[in-house]
mmCIF file of C-alpha atoms in Angstrom:
data_model
loop_
_atom_site.group_PDB
_atom_site.id
_atom_site.type_symbol
_atom_site.label_atom_id
_atom_site.label_comp_id
_atom_site.label_asym_id
_atom_site.label_seq_id
_atom_site.Cartn_x
_atom_site.Cartn_y
_atom_site.Cartn_z
ATOM 1 C CA UNK A 1 -0.397 -0.107 0.018
ATOM 2 C CA UNK A 2 2.995 2.750 1.116
ATOM 3 C CA UNK A 3 4.601 1.243 -2.691
ATOM 4 C CA UNK A 4 1.132 2.698 -4.309
ATOM 5 C CA UNK A 5 1.027 5.868 -2.121
ATOM 6 C CA UNK A 6 4.814 6.571 -3.230
ATOM 7 C CA UNK A 7 4.058 5.966 -6.851
ATOM 8 C CA UNK A 8 0.956 8.116 -7.013
ATOM 9 C CA UNK A 9 2.829 11.243 -5.559
ATOM 10 C CA UNK A 10 6.155 10.590 -7.953
ATOM 11 C CA UNK A 11 3.551 10.144 -10.862
ATOM 12 C CA UNK A 12 1.677 13.315 -9.806
ATOM 13 C CA UNK A 13 4.567 15.645 -9.679
ATOM 14 C CA UNK A 14 6.047 14.379 -12.814
ATOM 15 C CA UNK A 15 2.328 15.195 -14.363
ATOM 16 C CA UNK A 16 2.639 18.713 -12.920
ATOM 17 C CA UNK A 17 6.104 19.087 -14.457
ATOM 18 C CA UNK A 18 5.099 18.086 -17.870
ATOM 19 C CA UNK A 19 2.259 20.592 -17.351
ATOM 20 C CA UNK A 20 4.234 23.349 -16.542
ATOM 21 C CA UNK A 21 6.684 22.723 -19.134
ATOM 22 C CA UNK A 22 4.328 21.967 -21.906
ATOM 23 C CA UNK A 23 1.385 24.572 -21.305
ATOM 24 C CA UNK A 24 2.232 28.224 -21.479
ATOM 25 C CA UNK A 25 1.393 30.195 -18.440
ATOM 26 C CA UNK A 26 -0.513 33.372 -19.000
ATOM 27 C CA UNK A 27 1.641 36.247 -18.875
ATOM 28 C CA UNK A 28 -0.777 39.540 -18.886
ATOM 29 C CA UNK A 29 1.520 42.619 -19.866
ATOM 30 C CA UNK A 30 0.117 45.870 -17.834
ATOM 31 C CA UNK A 31 1.520 49.162 -19.639
ATOM 32 C CA UNK A 32 3.196 51.245 -17.234
ATOM 33 C CA UNK A 33 1.352 54.625 -16.370
ATOM 34 C CA UNK A 34 2.800 57.486 -17.941
ATOM 35 C CA UNK A 35 2.561 60.072 -15.135
ATOM 36 C CA UNK A 36 3.911 63.951 -14.742
ATOM 37 C CA UNK A 37 5.073 64.443 -10.725
ATOM 38 C CA UNK A 38 3.927 67.955 -10.050
ATOM 39 C CA UNK A 39 5.494 70.333 -7.668
ATOM 40 C CA UNK A 40 3.069 70.358 -5.106
ATOM 41 C CA UNK A 41 2.693 66.812 -4.371
ATOM 42 C CA UNK A 42 -0.170 65.838 -7.060
ATOM 43 C CA UNK A 43 0.522 64.156 -10.483
ATOM 44 C CA UNK A 44 -0.896 64.652 -13.999
ATOM 45 C CA UNK A 45 -1.995 61.958 -16.783
ATOM 46 C CA UNK A 46 -3.330 62.037 -19.816
ATOM 47 C CA UNK A 47 -5.724 60.012 -21.898
ATOM 48 C CA UNK A 48 -6.696 59.707 -25.092
ATOM 49 C CA UNK A 49 -9.598 58.720 -27.042
ATOM 50 C CA UNK A 50 -9.661 58.522 -31.105
ATOM 51 C CA UNK A 51 -13.125 59.197 -32.385
ATOM 52 C CA UNK A 52 -14.215 57.403 -34.540
ATOM 53 C CA UNK A 53 -11.989 54.369 -34.069
ATOM 54 C CA UNK A 54 -12.182 53.984 -30.267
ATOM 55 C CA UNK A 55 -15.832 54.482 -29.826
ATOM 56 C CA UNK A 56 -17.259 50.587 -28.896
ATOM 57 C CA UNK A 57 -20.893 51.675 -28.225
ATOM 58 C CA UNK A 58 -22.807 55.297 -28.756
ATOM 59 C CA UNK A 59 -26.862 55.050 -28.057
ATOM 60 C CA UNK A 60 -28.256 58.471 -29.124
ATOM 61 C CA UNK A 61 -31.202 60.241 -30.762
ATOM 62 C CA UNK A 62 -29.623 60.343 -34.097
ATOM 63 C CA UNK A 63 -29.882 57.164 -35.194
ATOM 64 C CA UNK A 64 -27.184 57.351 -38.117
ATOM 65 C CA UNK A 65 -25.107 57.683 -35.380
ATOM 66 C CA UNK A 66 -25.772 54.283 -33.343
ATOM 67 C CA UNK A 67 -23.157 51.931 -33.251
ATOM 68 C CA UNK A 68 -23.674 48.945 -33.239
ATOM 69 C CA UNK A 69 -25.762 49.953 -35.994
ATOM 70 C CA UNK A 70 -28.055 47.285 -34.765
ATOM 71 C CA UNK A 71 -28.401 48.600 -31.538
ATOM 72 C CA UNK A 72 -32.092 49.740 -30.166
ATOM 73 C CA UNK A 73 -31.736 52.840 -28.634
ATOM 74 C CA UNK A 74 -34.980 53.106 -26.485
ATOM 75 C CA UNK A 75 -37.027 56.283 -27.967
ATOM 76 C CA UNK A 76 -37.933 57.618 -24.430
ATOM 77 C CA UNK A 77 -33.716 57.946 -23.939
ATOM 78 C CA UNK A 78 -33.739 59.537 -27.220
ATOM 79 C CA UNK A 79 -36.380 62.162 -26.471
ATOM 80 C CA UNK A 80 -34.679 63.059 -23.531
ATOM 81 C CA UNK A 81 -31.772 63.897 -24.618
ATOM 82 C CA UNK A 82 -29.986 61.015 -23.033
ATOM 83 C CA UNK A 83 -26.784 59.916 -25.161
ATOM 84 C CA UNK A 84 -24.329 57.124 -23.836
ATOM 85 C CA UNK A 85 -20.852 56.331 -25.531
ATOM 86 C CA UNK A 86 -18.340 53.886 -24.226
ATOM 87 C CA UNK A 87 -14.683 54.107 -25.845
ATOM 88 C CA UNK A 88 -11.114 52.424 -25.564
ATOM 89 C CA UNK A 89 -9.003 54.594 -23.636
ATOM 90 C CA UNK A 90 -5.360 54.955 -24.796
ATOM 91 C CA UNK A 91 -2.223 56.048 -22.954
ATOM 92 C CA UNK A 92 0.505 58.883 -24.473
ATOM 93 C CA UNK A 93 2.222 56.099 -26.590
ATOM 94 C CA UNK A 94 -1.217 55.375 -28.117
ATOM 95 C CA UNK A 95 -1.457 52.112 -26.744
ATOM 96 C CA UNK A 96 -5.047 50.840 -25.521
ATOM 97 C CA UNK A 97 -5.001 50.693 -21.589
ATOM 98 C CA UNK A 98 -8.853 50.649 -20.316
ATOM 99 C CA UNK A 99 -11.979 51.941 -21.117
ATOM 100 C CA UNK A 100 -14.499 54.505 -20.693
ATOM 101 C CA UNK A 101 -18.508 55.209 -20.394
ATOM 102 C CA UNK A 102 -19.458 58.970 -21.427
ATOM 103 C CA UNK A 103 -23.313 60.131 -20.315
ATOM 104 C CA UNK A 104 -24.462 63.211 -21.716
ATOM 105 C CA UNK A 105 -27.667 64.561 -20.848
ATOM 106 C CA UNK A 106 -28.997 67.814 -22.846
ATOM 107 C CA UNK A 107 -33.112 67.768 -22.452
ATOM 108 C CA UNK A 108 -34.902 70.988 -22.811
ATOM 109 C CA UNK A 109 -36.020 70.515 -18.728
ATOM 110 C CA UNK A 110 -32.161 70.330 -17.516
ATOM 111 C CA UNK A 111 -29.117 72.193 -17.901
ATOM 112 C CA UNK A 112 -26.555 69.892 -20.023
ATOM 113 C CA UNK A 113 -24.729 67.345 -18.153
ATOM 114 C CA UNK A 114 -21.520 65.453 -18.906
ATOM 115 C CA UNK A 115 -20.414 62.227 -16.939
ATOM 116 C CA UNK A 116 -17.425 59.767 -17.331
ATOM 117 C CA UNK A 117 -16.553 56.717 -15.799
ATOM 118 C CA UNK A 118 -13.266 55.748 -16.669
ATOM 119 C CA UNK A 119 -11.703 51.915 -16.067
ATOM 120 C CA UNK A 120 -8.406 50.861 -16.194
ATOM 121 C CA UNK A 121 -7.783 47.386 -15.113
ATOM 122 C CA UNK A 122 -5.036 46.863 -12.474
ATOM 123 C CA UNK A 123 -5.461 50.471 -11.043
ATOM 124 C CA UNK A 124 -9.177 51.219 -10.438
ATOM 125 C CA UNK A 125 -12.327 53.315 -11.888
ATOM 126 C CA UNK A 126 -12.418 56.811 -11.360
ATOM 127 C CA UNK A 127 -16.415 58.784 -11.452
ATOM 128 C CA UNK A 128 -16.053 62.575 -12.605
ATOM 129 C CA UNK A 129 -19.083 64.742 -13.615
ATOM 130 C CA UNK A 130 -18.193 67.775 -15.661
ATOM 131 C CA UNK A 131 -19.172 71.393 -15.376
ATOM 132 C CA UNK A 132 -21.721 72.629 -17.795
ATOM 133 C CA UNK A 133 -19.873 74.101 -20.978
ATOM 134 C CA UNK A 134 -16.405 74.256 -22.255
ATOM 135 C CA UNK A 135 -14.584 77.299 -21.377
ATOM 136 C CA UNK A 136 -12.784 79.986 -24.004
ATOM 137 C CA UNK A 137 -9.983 77.044 -24.457
ATOM 138 C CA UNK A 138 -12.631 74.375 -25.439
ATOM 139 C CA UNK A 139 -11.833 72.772 -21.966
ATOM 140 C CA UNK A 140 -14.450 71.233 -19.852
ATOM 141 C CA UNK A 141 -13.437 70.752 -16.031
ATOM 142 C CA UNK A 142 -14.727 68.375 -13.223
ATOM 143 C CA UNK A 143 -13.980 67.387 -10.271
ATOM 144 C CA UNK A 144 -13.019 63.558 -9.113
ATOM 145 C CA UNK A 145 -16.153 62.177 -7.385
ATOM 146 C CA UNK A 146 -15.013 58.827 -6.548
ATOM 147 C CA UNK A 147 -12.483 56.128 -7.091
ATOM 148 C CA UNK A 148 -11.659 52.830 -6.449
ATOM 149 C CA UNK A 149 -8.383 50.919 -5.993
ATOM 150 C CA UNK A 150 -5.333 53.596 -7.251
ATOM 151 C CA UNK A 151 -7.854 56.567 -7.113
ATOM 152 C CA UNK A 152 -9.688 55.490 -3.836
ATOM 153 C CA UNK A 153 -7.515 58.104 -1.888
ATOM 154 C CA UNK A 154 -7.391 60.825 -4.917
ATOM 155 C CA UNK A 155 -8.760 63.866 -5.179
ATOM 156 C CA UNK A 156 -8.381 66.757 -8.523
ATOM 157 C CA UNK A 157 -9.497 68.235 -11.527
ATOM 158 C CA UNK A 158 -10.549 66.298 -14.509
ATOM 159 C CA UNK A 159 -10.214 68.389 -18.069
ATOM 160 C CA UNK A 160 -11.830 66.983 -20.896
ATOM 161 C CA UNK A 161 -10.824 68.686 -24.334
ATOM 162 C CA UNK A 162 -11.962 67.723 -27.958
ATOM 163 C CA UNK A 163 -9.388 68.088 -30.331
ATOM 164 C CA UNK A 164 -11.223 67.781 -34.018
ATOM 165 C CA UNK A 165 -9.919 67.134 -37.379
ATOM 166 C CA UNK A 166 -10.977 68.224 -40.993
ATOM 167 C CA UNK A 167 -12.362 64.503 -41.500
ATOM 168 C CA UNK A 168 -15.099 64.017 -39.310
ATOM 169 C CA UNK A 169 -12.860 62.660 -36.558
ATOM 170 C CA UNK A 170 -10.755 64.031 -33.551
ATOM 171 C CA UNK A 171 -9.282 62.951 -30.339
ATOM 172 C CA UNK A 172 -11.204 63.686 -27.208
ATOM 173 C CA UNK A 173 -8.579 64.409 -24.355
ATOM 174 C CA UNK A 174 -8.735 63.513 -20.692
ATOM 175 C CA UNK A 175 -6.383 64.856 -18.414
ATOM 176 C CA UNK A 176 -6.217 64.197 -14.872
ATOM 177 C CA UNK A 177 -4.670 66.402 -12.155
ATOM 178 C CA UNK A 178 -4.864 64.365 -8.863
ATOM 179 C CA UNK A 179 -3.565 64.951 -5.582
ATOM 180 C CA UNK A 180 -3.684 62.307 -2.801
ATOM 181 C CA UNK A 181 -6.451 63.266 0.091
ATOM 182 C CA UNK A 182 -4.699 60.901 2.613
ATOM 183 C CA UNK A 183 -2.553 63.402 5.343
ATOM 184 C CA UNK A 184 1.094 63.520 4.888
ATOM 185 C CA UNK A 185 3.237 63.047 7.996
ATOM 186 C CA UNK A 186 5.776 65.229 8.811
ATOM 187 C CA UNK A 187 9.262 63.502 9.822
ATOM 188 C CA UNK A 188 9.977 64.889 13.402
ATOM 189 C CA UNK A 189 6.681 66.500 13.866
ATOM 190 C CA UNK A 190 3.645 65.924 16.478
ATOM 191 C CA UNK A 191 2.112 62.516 16.183
#
């Protein structure tokens, strides 16, 4: 009986070693975060979305702009001026690093509202509503309202800017200027 048990353990180890040798292990690649450190202790990061290439879903009142084309956008949402888009998000090196959703409401009874939800795998998610309209420079500003993982203890400003091109497409640029909301420990200071 002891010999059978020993043979089973040896056979199990041999099979595990063979499986480890012949079956490739997933090696998930994570892009490095391209962050600029600011003198005040915060950081700045820029993400880009190429329109229309990076648009995955578009629900809007304009039935010719639906993506995918077979999307059944409810007429009640279209009448209320609610638009939803889901995009791929790229870093400054033009590499896809996450996804974002943009919700815009511009009904006759409400002031225009734009809200973003940005998700970067292995880093977390951010939610930020933006102000009513772009300023003279074409920048719409908002505050980080909530986040998970890396963005849970952060606060700061988010800027949205549309850089159009002559061919009907363009680039949405999102810039986050974030700072930690955790109190800093002062060396040699009082607790």
